[in-house]
XYZ file of C-alpha atoms in Angstrom:
663
model
C -113.775 -14.826 -17.722
C -112.630 -12.196 -15.547
C -109.084 -11.067 -15.619
C -107.674 -10.139 -11.936
C -104.797 -7.772 -11.008
C -101.914 -9.641 -9.551
C -101.237 -6.438 -7.433
C -104.467 -6.665 -5.654
C -105.800 -9.395 -3.453
C -109.266 -9.368 -2.243
C -109.306 -5.405 -3.746
C -106.678 -4.605 -1.334
C -103.096 -4.080 -2.662
C -100.959 -6.941 -2.332
C -97.668 -7.258 -0.006
C -95.073 -7.136 -2.967
C -96.887 -3.890 -4.024
C -96.214 -2.402 -0.463
C -92.521 -3.295 -0.496
C -91.704 -2.129 -3.883
C -90.972 1.529 -3.005
C -88.424 0.669 -0.362
C -86.607 -1.889 -2.549
C -86.370 1.000 -5.237
C -85.081 3.125 -2.757
C -82.319 0.725 -1.501
C -81.291 -0.036 -5.124
C -80.978 3.678 -5.884
C -79.077 4.189 -2.718
C -76.753 1.195 -3.431
C -75.678 2.355 -7.096
C -75.098 5.959 -5.756
C -73.035 4.766 -2.755
C -71.039 2.752 -5.371
C -70.842 5.736 -7.795
C -69.680 7.796 -4.809
C -66.887 5.067 -3.980
C -65.866 4.910 -7.810
C -65.521 8.642 -7.755
C -63.701 8.741 -4.225
C -61.279 6.066 -5.645
C -60.992 7.593 -8.741
C -59.780 10.705 -6.964
C -57.706 8.896 -4.587
C -55.912 7.080 -8.099
C -55.683 10.694 -9.952
C -54.202 12.675 -6.954
C -53.097 10.710 -4.060
C -51.623 7.682 -5.796
C -49.858 9.362 -8.853
C -46.415 9.254 -7.324
C -46.381 5.300 -6.710
C -48.556 4.568 -9.682
C -45.731 6.226 -11.695
C -43.042 4.471 -10.281
C -44.956 1.186 -11.100
C -45.485 2.121 -14.648
C -41.560 3.275 -14.537
C -40.943 -0.171 -13.559
C -42.802 -1.737 -16.117
C -41.602 0.594 -19.103
C -37.853 1.531 -17.820
C -35.202 -0.409 -16.297
C -31.963 1.157 -14.285
C -28.818 -0.410 -14.977
C -26.069 0.243 -12.764
C -22.537 1.024 -14.291
C -19.050 0.952 -12.885
C -18.543 4.636 -10.704
C -15.728 6.851 -11.125
C -13.016 6.670 -8.424
C -10.848 9.254 -6.946
C -7.465 9.118 -7.914
C -4.395 7.989 -5.643
C -1.058 9.780 -5.960
C 2.023 9.869 -4.258
C 3.567 12.558 -1.997
C 4.718 14.342 -5.250
C 1.636 14.390 -7.176
C 2.578 11.020 -9.415
C -0.368 8.944 -10.484
C -0.533 5.472 -8.359
C -4.289 4.739 -9.583
C -7.038 6.430 -11.515
C -10.105 5.724 -13.186
C -10.008 5.453 -17.013
C -13.055 5.605 -19.348
C -13.448 2.097 -21.336
C -16.248 0.717 -22.889
C -18.326 -2.240 -22.045
C -20.227 -4.670 -24.744
C -23.848 -5.576 -24.619
C -26.685 -7.211 -26.747
C -30.037 -7.003 -28.055
C -30.346 -10.809 -29.095
C -33.786 -10.082 -30.733
C -31.999 -8.049 -33.330
C -28.865 -10.289 -34.269
C -29.668 -12.744 -37.088
C -27.426 -15.569 -37.054
C -26.496 -15.976 -33.077
C -24.134 -19.118 -33.655
C -21.891 -17.328 -35.732
C -21.966 -14.135 -34.082
C -21.141 -16.337 -30.881
C -18.260 -17.915 -32.900
C -16.760 -14.481 -33.842
C -17.150 -13.072 -30.285
C -15.392 -15.865 -28.409
C -12.220 -15.455 -30.534
C -12.062 -11.820 -29.782
C -12.960 -12.033 -26.422
C -11.666 -15.181 -25.331
C -14.772 -16.286 -23.920
C -16.318 -19.780 -24.393
C -18.471 -19.980 -27.407
C -21.307 -21.870 -25.832
C -21.309 -19.016 -22.883
C -21.801 -16.286 -25.446
C -24.300 -18.334 -27.169
C -26.496 -19.115 -24.300
C -26.194 -15.285 -23.565
C -27.611 -14.475 -27.084
C -30.651 -16.890 -26.771
C -32.051 -15.598 -24.293
C -35.524 -13.493 -24.248
C -34.342 -10.544 -23.559
C -33.476 -7.411 -25.231
C -30.402 -6.454 -23.200
C -27.567 -8.955 -21.935
C -24.267 -7.924 -21.110
C -21.387 -9.495 -22.963
C -18.133 -8.593 -21.501
C -17.627 -5.416 -19.568
C -14.413 -3.283 -19.296
C -13.147 -3.775 -22.789
C -9.523 -2.680 -23.738
C -9.673 -0.296 -26.941
C -7.984 -2.966 -28.862
C -10.922 -5.332 -28.145
C -13.397 -2.524 -28.713
C -11.871 -2.228 -32.300
C -11.911 -5.608 -33.002
C -15.794 -6.157 -32.059
C -16.657 -3.104 -33.824
C -14.818 -4.255 -36.857
C -17.519 -7.161 -37.085
C -20.416 -4.215 -37.795
C -23.009 -6.668 -36.593
C -26.471 -5.151 -35.722
C -27.357 -5.775 -31.862
C -23.894 -5.305 -30.453
C -23.583 -2.068 -28.393
C -20.931 -0.237 -26.242
C -21.535 1.888 -23.013
C -18.902 3.821 -21.425
C -17.859 2.700 -17.911
C -14.758 3.460 -15.745
C -11.777 0.869 -15.052
C -9.390 1.344 -12.331
C -5.664 1.212 -13.720
C -2.590 1.179 -11.882
C 0.013 2.843 -14.188
C 3.059 1.300 -12.008
C 1.804 -2.039 -11.783
C 3.310 -4.057 -9.282
C 5.018 -1.332 -7.568
C 3.419 -0.282 -4.454
C 0.568 -2.671 -4.977
C 0.839 -4.007 -1.389
C -0.023 -0.383 0.166
C -2.010 0.687 -2.813
C -4.287 -2.267 -2.867
C -6.728 -2.476 -5.729
C -10.599 -2.165 -6.487
C -12.856 -4.894 -8.190
C -14.569 -4.631 -11.203
C -17.509 -2.968 -9.336
C -15.269 -0.246 -8.591
C -15.446 -1.005 -4.861
C -12.197 -1.149 -2.797
C -10.815 -4.711 -1.990
C -7.462 -4.431 -0.357
C -5.120 -1.782 0.953
C -5.291 1.875 0.552
C -8.260 1.323 -2.032
C -10.248 -0.544 0.777
C -9.578 1.639 3.567
C -10.658 4.797 2.008
C -13.278 3.265 -0.123
C -16.130 5.623 1.080
C -13.966 8.801 0.286
C -12.680 7.494 -3.062
C -15.616 6.014 -4.991
C -18.551 8.359 -6.472
C -22.037 7.338 -6.110
C -22.682 4.992 -9.186
C -23.815 5.825 -12.666
C -27.014 4.787 -13.964
C -28.481 3.949 -17.223
C -32.104 4.116 -18.311
C -33.530 1.440 -20.680
C -37.139 2.065 -21.661
C -39.656 -0.790 -22.714
C -42.348 -1.507 -24.864
C -45.818 -3.219 -23.990
C -44.045 -6.244 -24.451
C -41.043 -5.640 -22.415
C -38.525 -5.101 -25.384
C -36.094 -2.414 -25.546
C -37.114 0.642 -27.397
C -34.660 3.364 -26.288
C -31.344 2.974 -24.635
C -30.037 6.628 -23.342
C -26.367 5.968 -23.425
C -25.845 9.646 -22.145
C -28.619 9.818 -19.752
C -26.402 9.337 -16.200
C -27.336 10.464 -13.220
C -25.074 13.351 -12.031
C -22.292 12.136 -9.007
C -21.559 14.314 -6.010
C -17.888 14.132 -6.784
C -14.921 12.058 -5.294
C -11.765 12.823 -3.079
C -8.319 12.287 -4.099
C -5.457 10.894 -1.724
C -2.048 11.678 -1.848
C -0.043 8.884 -0.106
C 3.235 9.572 1.983
C 4.828 7.192 -0.304
C 7.680 8.616 -2.777
C 7.310 6.560 -5.902
C 10.910 7.232 -6.866
C 12.331 5.537 -3.546
C 9.314 2.874 -3.772
C 11.028 1.905 -7.222
C 14.368 1.844 -5.714
C 13.089 -0.600 -2.679
C 11.166 -2.724 -4.857
C 14.131 -3.294 -7.423
C 16.585 -3.737 -4.673
C 14.333 -6.235 -2.721
C 13.542 -8.054 -6.315
C 17.167 -8.736 -6.681
C 17.961 -9.679 -3.359
C 15.146 -12.107 -3.131
C 16.264 -13.833 -6.507
C 19.713 -13.896 -5.411
C 19.074 -15.666 -2.320
C 16.085 -17.724 -3.686
C 14.296 -16.544 -0.627
C 10.552 -17.664 -0.104
C 9.726 -14.100 0.377
C 11.263 -10.630 1.158
C 10.101 -7.033 2.849
C 11.350 -3.625 2.846
C 9.958 -0.575 4.436
C 11.358 2.895 4.182
C 10.335 5.545 6.927
C 11.122 9.110 7.680
C 11.960 8.823 11.598
C 11.276 12.279 12.314
C 7.453 12.210 10.856
C 6.304 8.609 10.556
C 5.881 8.844 7.131
C 6.405 5.568 5.117
C 8.123 6.332 2.079
C 8.219 2.863 0.609
C 6.697 -0.399 1.039
C 7.853 -3.052 -1.044
C 6.947 -6.961 -0.499
C 7.861 -9.724 -2.629
C 6.354 -11.776 -4.033
C 4.409 -9.118 -5.916
C 1.388 -8.928 -7.900
C -0.175 -6.874 -10.867
C -3.419 -5.050 -9.283
C -4.408 -4.599 -12.941
C -4.831 -8.284 -12.958
C -4.951 -9.305 -9.249
C -7.432 -12.240 -10.103
C -4.557 -13.913 -12.085
C -2.377 -13.925 -8.584
C -2.955 -16.058 -5.210
C -5.004 -14.036 -2.580
C -1.752 -14.786 -0.299
C 0.199 -12.553 -2.925
C -2.219 -9.651 -2.219
C -1.336 -9.865 1.284
C 0.768 -6.955 2.579
C 3.312 -8.499 4.940
C 4.761 -5.642 6.446
C 1.535 -4.746 8.161
C -0.353 -8.409 8.787
C 2.280 -10.865 9.288
C 4.191 -11.377 12.459
C 7.708 -13.078 12.935
C 10.317 -13.338 15.510
C 12.785 -10.755 14.984
C 16.046 -12.339 16.232
C 19.185 -10.230 17.056
C 17.691 -6.897 15.747
C 15.648 -6.957 18.757
C 18.680 -6.579 20.803
C 18.613 -2.837 19.725
C 15.481 -2.501 22.005
C 17.026 -4.564 24.785
C 20.145 -2.349 24.884
C 17.785 0.639 24.864
C 16.018 -0.837 27.668
C 19.056 -1.593 29.705
C 20.315 1.999 29.195
C 17.042 3.632 30.016
C 16.653 1.695 33.342
C 19.996 2.700 34.173
C 20.745 -1.152 34.515
C 23.985 -1.136 32.803
C 26.463 1.287 31.107
C 28.055 0.767 27.600
C 31.366 0.072 28.980
C 29.706 -2.727 31.672
C 31.334 -6.165 30.796
C 29.843 -9.425 30.680
C 31.393 -12.684 29.950
C 30.336 -14.441 27.133
C 31.041 -18.226 28.262
C 33.319 -18.673 24.770
C 30.175 -19.475 22.876
C 28.372 -21.916 24.618
C 25.970 -20.976 27.835
C 23.707 -23.521 29.748
C 20.811 -21.193 31.187
C 17.209 -22.594 32.203
C 18.137 -25.940 31.363
C 18.897 -25.169 27.820
C 22.074 -24.275 25.737
C 22.464 -20.624 24.375
C 24.784 -20.474 21.450
C 26.796 -17.636 19.690
C 27.865 -17.753 16.087
C 31.523 -17.201 17.313
C 33.111 -17.473 20.590
C 33.791 -14.835 22.676
C 34.985 -14.347 26.241
C 34.524 -10.911 27.984
C 32.858 -8.184 26.320
C 31.569 -4.765 26.680
C 27.822 -4.094 25.990
C 28.930 -1.989 23.274
C 30.656 -5.136 21.788
C 27.923 -7.453 22.869
C 25.521 -5.544 20.512
C 28.446 -5.175 17.938
C 29.186 -8.924 17.749
C 25.439 -9.620 18.091
C 26.248 -11.749 21.337
C 23.004 -14.149 22.271
C 25.079 -15.209 25.378
C 25.525 -11.471 26.117
C 22.121 -10.354 25.547
C 20.888 -12.881 27.893
C 23.044 -11.750 30.708
C 21.982 -8.271 30.286
C 18.254 -9.058 29.901
C 18.652 -10.895 32.953
C 20.069 -8.079 35.026
C 17.357 -5.521 33.575
C 14.736 -8.256 34.924
C 11.361 -9.225 33.598
C 9.163 -6.287 34.515
C 11.314 -3.666 33.227
C 12.155 -5.132 30.113
C 8.513 -6.116 29.515
C 7.540 -2.387 30.408
C 9.749 -0.727 28.053
C 9.338 -3.299 25.222
C 5.390 -2.316 25.546
C 6.666 1.278 25.141
C 8.261 0.914 21.949
C 4.902 -0.312 20.694
C 5.171 -4.062 20.536
C 2.221 -6.360 21.034
C -0.363 -3.482 19.978
C -1.297 -2.061 16.891
C 0.350 0.982 15.402
C -2.676 2.826 14.597
C -1.474 2.832 10.875
C -5.020 2.409 9.812
C -3.906 -0.459 7.223
C -6.728 -2.953 7.135
C -6.038 -6.135 8.817
C -2.812 -4.625 11.077
C -1.797 -7.399 13.237
C -0.903 -6.763 16.844
C 2.101 -8.844 17.590
C 2.469 -10.808 20.773
C 4.281 -10.008 23.804
C 3.118 -12.407 26.678
C 2.760 -10.848 30.287
C 5.903 -10.846 32.131
C 4.397 -12.862 35.175
C 4.396 -16.045 32.267
C 8.052 -15.426 31.588
C 10.129 -18.431 32.701
C 14.094 -18.053 33.113
C 14.528 -19.137 29.587
C 11.753 -17.314 28.199
C 13.435 -13.683 29.291
C 16.820 -15.044 27.930
C 14.907 -15.996 24.634
C 13.118 -12.351 24.477
C 16.395 -10.695 24.866
C 17.937 -12.167 21.704
C 14.468 -11.874 19.870
C 12.696 -15.405 20.190
C 9.748 -15.857 21.997
C 8.084 -12.682 20.593
C 6.264 -11.854 17.860
C 6.125 -8.458 15.914
C 5.315 -7.055 12.680
C 7.633 -5.361 10.387
C 5.855 -2.078 10.889
C 6.121 -2.218 14.269
C 9.583 -2.692 14.317
C 10.475 0.248 12.083
C 8.587 2.348 13.724
C 10.104 1.504 16.949
C 13.401 1.767 15.272
C 12.554 5.367 14.131
C 12.205 6.416 17.906
C 15.745 5.572 18.475
C 16.730 7.625 15.373
C 14.638 10.695 16.124
C 15.864 10.517 20.026
C 13.282 9.041 21.802
C 9.993 9.641 20.603
C 7.129 7.060 19.034
C 5.273 8.238 16.202
C 2.359 7.070 14.526
C 2.905 5.545 10.962
C 1.760 7.696 8.276
C 0.372 6.282 5.297
C -1.788 9.178 3.927
C -0.099 12.731 3.297
C -3.486 14.318 2.442
C -6.676 14.344 1.010
C -8.403 16.557 -1.229
C -11.559 16.919 -2.994
C -12.441 16.841 -6.717
C -11.391 20.653 -6.854
C -7.967 19.675 -5.247
C -9.320 21.669 -2.207
C -7.575 20.347 0.752
C -9.881 17.993 3.254
C -7.546 16.837 5.636
C -3.494 16.612 5.958
C -1.517 14.447 8.009
C 0.686 15.759 10.949
C 3.301 13.709 12.778
C 1.588 12.293 15.988
C 4.013 11.551 18.941
C 2.390 8.832 21.073
C 4.941 9.526 23.730
C 8.702 9.383 24.677
C 9.979 5.991 25.183
C 13.638 6.780 25.975
C 15.859 9.960 26.952
C 17.624 11.874 23.993
C 21.187 10.814 25.762
C 20.157 7.213 25.943
C 19.277 7.329 22.015
C 22.664 8.903 21.588
C 24.018 6.350 23.334
C 22.472 3.355 21.266
C 23.087 5.362 17.947
C 26.970 5.320 18.957
C 26.885 1.606 19.579
C 24.795 0.877 16.226
C 27.090 2.757 14.163
C 30.095 0.219 15.579
C 27.802 -2.686 14.203
C 28.390 -1.370 10.595
C 31.982 -0.755 11.378
C 34.698 -2.759 9.397
C 34.703 -5.551 12.081
C 31.002 -5.400 12.555
C 28.275 -7.640 11.397
C 26.773 -4.978 9.601
C 29.592 -3.790 7.442
C 28.112 -4.885 4.071
C 25.727 -1.934 4.848
C 28.333 0.818 4.800
C 28.032 3.423 2.183
C 30.744 5.532 0.977
C 30.328 9.342 2.140
C 28.102 8.473 5.123
C 27.980 7.138 8.622
C 25.481 4.421 8.814
C 23.856 2.982 12.330
C 22.027 -0.134 12.164
C 21.646 -3.804 13.315
C 21.877 -7.224 11.702
C 19.393 -10.048 12.569
C 19.041 -13.779 11.993
C 16.573 -15.876 13.513
C 15.651 -19.252 13.349
C 11.927 -19.715 12.087
C 9.545 -21.535 14.877
C 8.030 -24.534 14.152
C 4.095 -25.343 14.629
C 5.285 -28.645 16.766
C 7.444 -26.464 19.222
C 10.911 -25.701 19.049
C 12.796 -24.232 16.001
C 13.788 -25.190 12.546
C 17.214 -25.987 12.051
C 17.380 -24.893 8.452
C 14.835 -22.073 8.124
C 15.621 -18.573 9.038
C 14.387 -15.115 8.768
C 17.468 -12.684 7.773
C 16.790 -8.935 8.425
C 18.981 -5.750 8.874
C 17.236 -2.368 10.079
C 19.498 0.896 10.049
C 19.168 4.794 9.493
C 21.477 7.196 7.614
C 22.989 9.829 8.352
C 23.705 8.500 11.594
C 24.017 11.582 13.307
C 20.722 13.156 11.448
C 18.887 10.625 9.876
C 16.813 11.112 6.615
C 15.530 7.488 6.401
C 15.134 4.462 8.303
C 15.097 1.176 6.501
C 14.058 -2.105 7.358
C 14.808 -5.102 5.160
C 13.571 -8.688 5.950
C 14.425 -12.000 3.882
C 12.223 -14.833 4.516
C 13.967 -18.254 3.996
C 16.981 -17.573 1.975
C 18.735 -20.595 0.339
C 22.762 -20.512 1.026
C 24.103 -17.970 3.316
C 21.301 -16.854 5.731
C 22.979 -14.225 8.195
C 21.263 -10.730 8.081
C 24.677 -9.127 7.647
C 25.361 -11.046 4.280
C 22.134 -11.384 2.914
C 19.875 -8.217 4.145
C 22.552 -5.599 4.832
C 23.446 -5.330 0.873
C 19.883 -4.551 0.396
C 19.779 -2.258 2.612
C 22.817 -0.375 1.238
C 21.333 -0.310 -2.122
C 17.970 1.074 -1.061
C 19.709 3.526 1.204
C 22.396 4.885 -1.322
C 19.893 5.517 -4.285
C 17.286 7.121 -2.116
C 20.012 9.318 -0.488
C 20.692 10.577 -4.069
C 17.087 10.983 -4.720
C 16.639 12.977 -1.732
C 19.800 14.931 -2.089
C 21.044 14.310 1.134
C 24.658 15.686 1.289
C 26.997 13.198 2.580
C 29.055 13.381 5.595
C 32.188 13.108 3.723
C 32.444 14.728 0.269
C 35.007 13.291 -2.308
C 37.245 16.502 -2.715
C 39.454 17.739 -5.122
C 43.277 16.955 -4.488
C 43.880 20.056 -2.722
C 41.081 20.840 -0.387
C 41.738 24.756 -0.605
C 39.537 27.225 -2.403
C 39.538 27.494 -5.771
C 41.138 30.392 -7.306
C 41.035 32.049 -10.390
C 44.203 30.007 -11.453
C 42.179 26.842 -11.799
C 41.605 26.957 -15.988
C 38.858 24.502 -17.568
C 40.307 23.191 -21.091
C 37.729 24.876 -23.483
C 38.783 22.441 -26.495
C 38.264 19.258 -24.243
C 34.813 19.992 -22.185
C 33.803 17.308 -19.396
C 31.514 14.980 -20.991
C 29.532 12.226 -19.194
C 30.436 8.741 -20.467
C 27.488 6.609 -21.399
C 27.627 2.781 -20.602
C 24.190 1.183 -21.660
C 21.666 2.492 -19.154
C 24.321 3.840 -16.898
C 25.966 7.194 -16.894
C 29.854 7.103 -15.934
C 30.200 10.166 -13.609
C 33.478 12.572 -14.710
C 35.665 14.617 -12.410
C 33.673 17.858 -12.124
C 36.418 19.512 -10.022
C 37.152 23.251 -10.784
C 33.786 23.677 -13.005
C 31.275 26.153 -12.778
C 27.755 25.061 -12.197
C 26.846 25.779 -15.854
C 29.636 23.621 -17.306
C 28.462 20.968 -14.857
C 25.083 21.365 -16.238
C 26.234 21.311 -19.854
C 28.151 18.251 -19.161
C 25.204 16.220 -17.763
C 22.792 17.616 -20.645
C 21.014 14.760 -22.019
C 21.915 11.975 -19.403
C 19.004 11.887 -17.466
C 20.916 13.048 -14.378
C 20.141 15.599 -11.800
C 22.262 17.832 -10.258
C 22.024 18.878 -6.410
C 24.332 21.779 -5.188
C 25.654 23.595 -2.325
C 27.370 27.167 -2.232
C 28.446 28.977 -5.656
C 31.691 29.140 -7.766
C 33.376 26.436 -8.496
C 33.227 22.730 -7.803
C 35.294 21.695 -4.842
C 33.846 18.343 -4.027
C 31.453 15.833 -5.505
C 29.312 12.584 -4.671
C 29.205 9.852 -6.077
C 33.010 9.987 -6.680
C 34.380 10.437 -10.449
C 34.079 7.075 -12.436
C 31.083 5.627 -10.504
C 28.090 4.914 -12.258
C 24.518 6.006 -12.118
C 21.380 5.115 -13.492
C 19.106 8.037 -15.724
C 17.653 9.813 -13.124
C 20.336 9.677 -10.576
C 21.372 12.736 -8.305
C 25.110 13.952 -8.501
C 25.628 16.276 -5.339
C 28.301 18.865 -5.747
C 29.625 21.416 -3.535
C 30.982 24.565 -4.820
C 33.297 27.222 -3.474
C 33.758 31.075 -4.646
C 36.530 32.644 -6.287
C 39.340 34.367 -4.325
């Protein structure tokens, strides 16, 4: 049987044989094209996608952990540290290395004051890195290290620390655990203070387990700025101490005290009670963090009569000697009764302010008129931000004069029906103290870089003139009468100094309308020395129990703050306590070498001796070791001193002496 060739049919090549070269060509072309595509893709992967692939590989084999960044420091005007970043340790664990997790969790819970179950849950995760607790104190770190447990490790981070604790906390504010500013100056200047964050590289194996933790591989930061506040920490301490004592004594709900340089607008102190510790801010209520000097409004009461007086004199509506009938303490006006604390008949404008007559103020306001009074009130800065820059500063509220009824005009004249902030009041009051110029409050004195090179410095910013110098002088003379022996502010008197000020007692408004009959805001504002002020101070006591008049409650707090601040600043008294004979000291004055003058110590206080006739060297010898400071004027021997002999001063206090040369 003959075999046939399958590729031939009837002696001719089959159809399949004819198409074989074409198929072969197509197959070869396909594989060649595939090889070209693979080669091109390999080229792309090798050269063009290398950065992206490296990034993916790094993510798979390396983790970046963000650490708490460093923040720049905050200082007071004299360079005393108020806020700084300190190096602390944070605790982390590699659970895969810990053998007895339950035992370790039990030991850590006792040391760290954390829940046993919380720590155990962290240790039971299928990971090689978990935070246990961050920002440990050195004591806690030492206790954990003493456990000597494999799998527990420490990383250095930064923690914000406030060395003065609650003092100045409401102005300084605080930063959170992540080193971001949350309140106050810390929040306002967060971008300047915080450095770019530090990072920690964690390398992993193919299974995602940690194989290397480089605790020193931190990215370089570009540096942060440091901030110097206008605050004087010594005056801040004085204000905090006096306010705290006053709030406790009166059992008040709250209190505020702010000290300003009236010629620059610098805020030298800003105290608020109740206070809080920024090192442990989470333990306090959020309402305790609020800086009420900037964020809260209140009806000012009789301290507002100061600005009524300025408006009346500036508008040439009245003169200090003009007289008004004060209705013997009760006056029906606008359908309501206006009362005075004491009954008065005819009073001059000066005495209306001196005795704080509501009836007299209402009549002065009526004579000024709505539009003029409104205009000058607005010129003093009420009803708008002071532009201090403090976060959350309120604007207060002054209704348009077109909406004032007769009674509203009367109320505003003695400080009701208007909402103001303490920073507005002290800023406006400083305009009277400095001769009529309204300034912007200064909170930050300067900003420097990490090398202490200046970036920015504050300069007094004059918004405008609100009253003429002669009007400011007239108001000053009347405000000095308020602090005279028979004025409402007599408890603000300071030995050796003239004080100008105004008392205030305001009923608190009720949310339902009207005013509470048993809730008051007591206040006093003053500046000293009256004829050349160094400081202006506002004290506000919210809801004191018992006596509630501003002259009784707030004026003594003003006195304590002012007296100690003047000593600290070395301001010379208007009247020195002179030696018995106010003559030039001669050589006949002898100093008993056997019985040198010494300062007597009494607990934490020092009793001031009589320095009369001593040289400056002998005075310095007398105060050696007491902690007192001396400010002197002139040369020779002492002819006058302040405080007087026998007075008491705390350590750090200042004694001011005047010397006269030998004949």
